[in-house]
Amino acid sequence: MEVTASSRHYVDRLFDPDPQKVLQGVIDMKNAVIGNNKQKANLIVLGAVPRLLYLLQQETSTTELKTECAVVLGSLAMGTENNVKSLLDCHIIPALLQGLLSPDLKFIEACLRCLRTIFTSPVTPEELLYTDATVIPHLMALLSRSRYTQEYICQIFSHCCKGPDHQTILFNHGAVQNIAHLLTSLSYKVRMQALKCFSVLAFENPQVSMTLVNVLVDGELLPQIFVKMLQRDKPIEMQLTSAKCLTYMCRAGAIRTDDNCIVLKTLPCLVRMCSKERLLEERVEGAETLAYLIEPDVELQRIASITDHLIAMLADYFKYPSSVSAITDIKRLDHDLKHAHELRQAAFKLYASLGANDEDIRKKVSLGEGRPPVLTASRQGVTST
């Protein structure tokens, strides 16, 4: 009851006739909801969202008030998926997109930050980004405004680019040219989000991939920049995403399978991602991407099979979850259980790609130290009968 009463107080202040008190009320609400999901839920139930959106869109509201409203709405969106659904029901996306037409950079950044949070939620339909044909070109124009607009817009694009139709829309509005130079940004977050954009744009898309091969950034071709980004001294996330970009370009026919950037750089990087030193999530992504890279090419399959004991390495994918007695940390057990299925699935995909065309590799998998437990059990069963 106390929480509900205090929540009601925050909402009531949004209706005060004194604009300065309204602004202070929004600021106090912002401080109250940080890290407090219960408070966020209460404010939504009590009708804070429609009022905040009204204030955000009012011409008489000061830019400071509009910005603070966008910040609070972004904080509410960071709560549960139900929070995001409630925001979507209040038509928050058109209101925030309208806010992007403002000349004020801080307000634009606050709107973009909130849009980023909403669009990266699994409950938000990606199509909402493409409903109004003027939105994508305007977002492209905003990329030059600041490193924050660059980070948020690239993140929105990478999450909302699902399939060839979206790739075509972004490509036709100059995504490649507008995002390429961001790969040399001083901000790691901007570089990373730009890289993720290229990985989703290039996936199974020959048109985009063929274009990327010939793009120059500061005198360097994009594939050369991607190769630099998958070196061992770069963060794992960057190595993996760069390897995905090169993999997708290769599979789309833009880079030859015998090119050094594939054989000597991309493939070894993806094999490294399969080692037990990596996080379980990284091992899943590494194995799945490697499986996709080598699937149609027998020579890449042979090279992969003899790189860093890959086949033996894959046997470790079946050792999760670890025995309960060996794990005292319940969070670790929960983590292992969650990823055990994904690990096995990724391993089987890679086994299938490795043995797709070469009998010798198939024998290595079925007879060698890297055979999965399923094969071991079936062979023992055959022997005993």
PDB file of C-alpha atoms in Angstrom, residues 140 143 157 167 169-180 198 201:
ATOM      1  CA  MET A 140      20.493   7.542 -41.664  1.00  0.00           C
ATOM      2  CA  LEU A 143      23.977   8.947 -37.804  1.00  0.00           C
ATOM      3  CA  PHE A 157      19.163  -1.587 -37.292  1.00  0.00           C
ATOM      4  CA  GLN A 167      18.192  -5.867 -45.810  1.00  0.00           C
ATOM      5  CA  ILE A 169      15.337  -1.390 -47.433  1.00  0.00           C
ATOM      6  CA  LEU A 170      18.448  -0.572 -45.366  1.00  0.00           C
ATOM      7  CA  PHE A 171      20.774  -1.185 -48.317  1.00  0.00           C
ATOM      8  CA  ASN A 172      18.727   1.032 -50.660  1.00  0.00           C
ATOM      9  CA  HIS A 173      18.828   3.857 -48.106  1.00  0.00           C
ATOM     10  CA  GLY A 174      22.626   3.819 -48.003  1.00  0.00           C
ATOM     11  CA  ALA A 175      23.293   1.708 -44.915  1.00  0.00           C
ATOM     12  CA  VAL A 176      26.641   0.446 -46.226  1.00  0.00           C
ATOM     13  CA  GLN A 177      28.018   3.898 -47.052  1.00  0.00           C
ATOM     14  CA  ASN A 178      26.611   5.527 -43.906  1.00  0.00           C
ATOM     15  CA  ILE A 179      27.812   2.848 -41.475  1.00  0.00           C
ATOM     16  CA  ALA A 180      31.186   1.829 -43.000  1.00  0.00           C
ATOM     17  CA  PHE A 198      27.214  -5.549 -41.322  1.00  0.00           C
ATOM     18  CA  LEU A 201      23.147  -7.090 -43.683  1.00  0.00           C
TER      19      LEU A 201
END
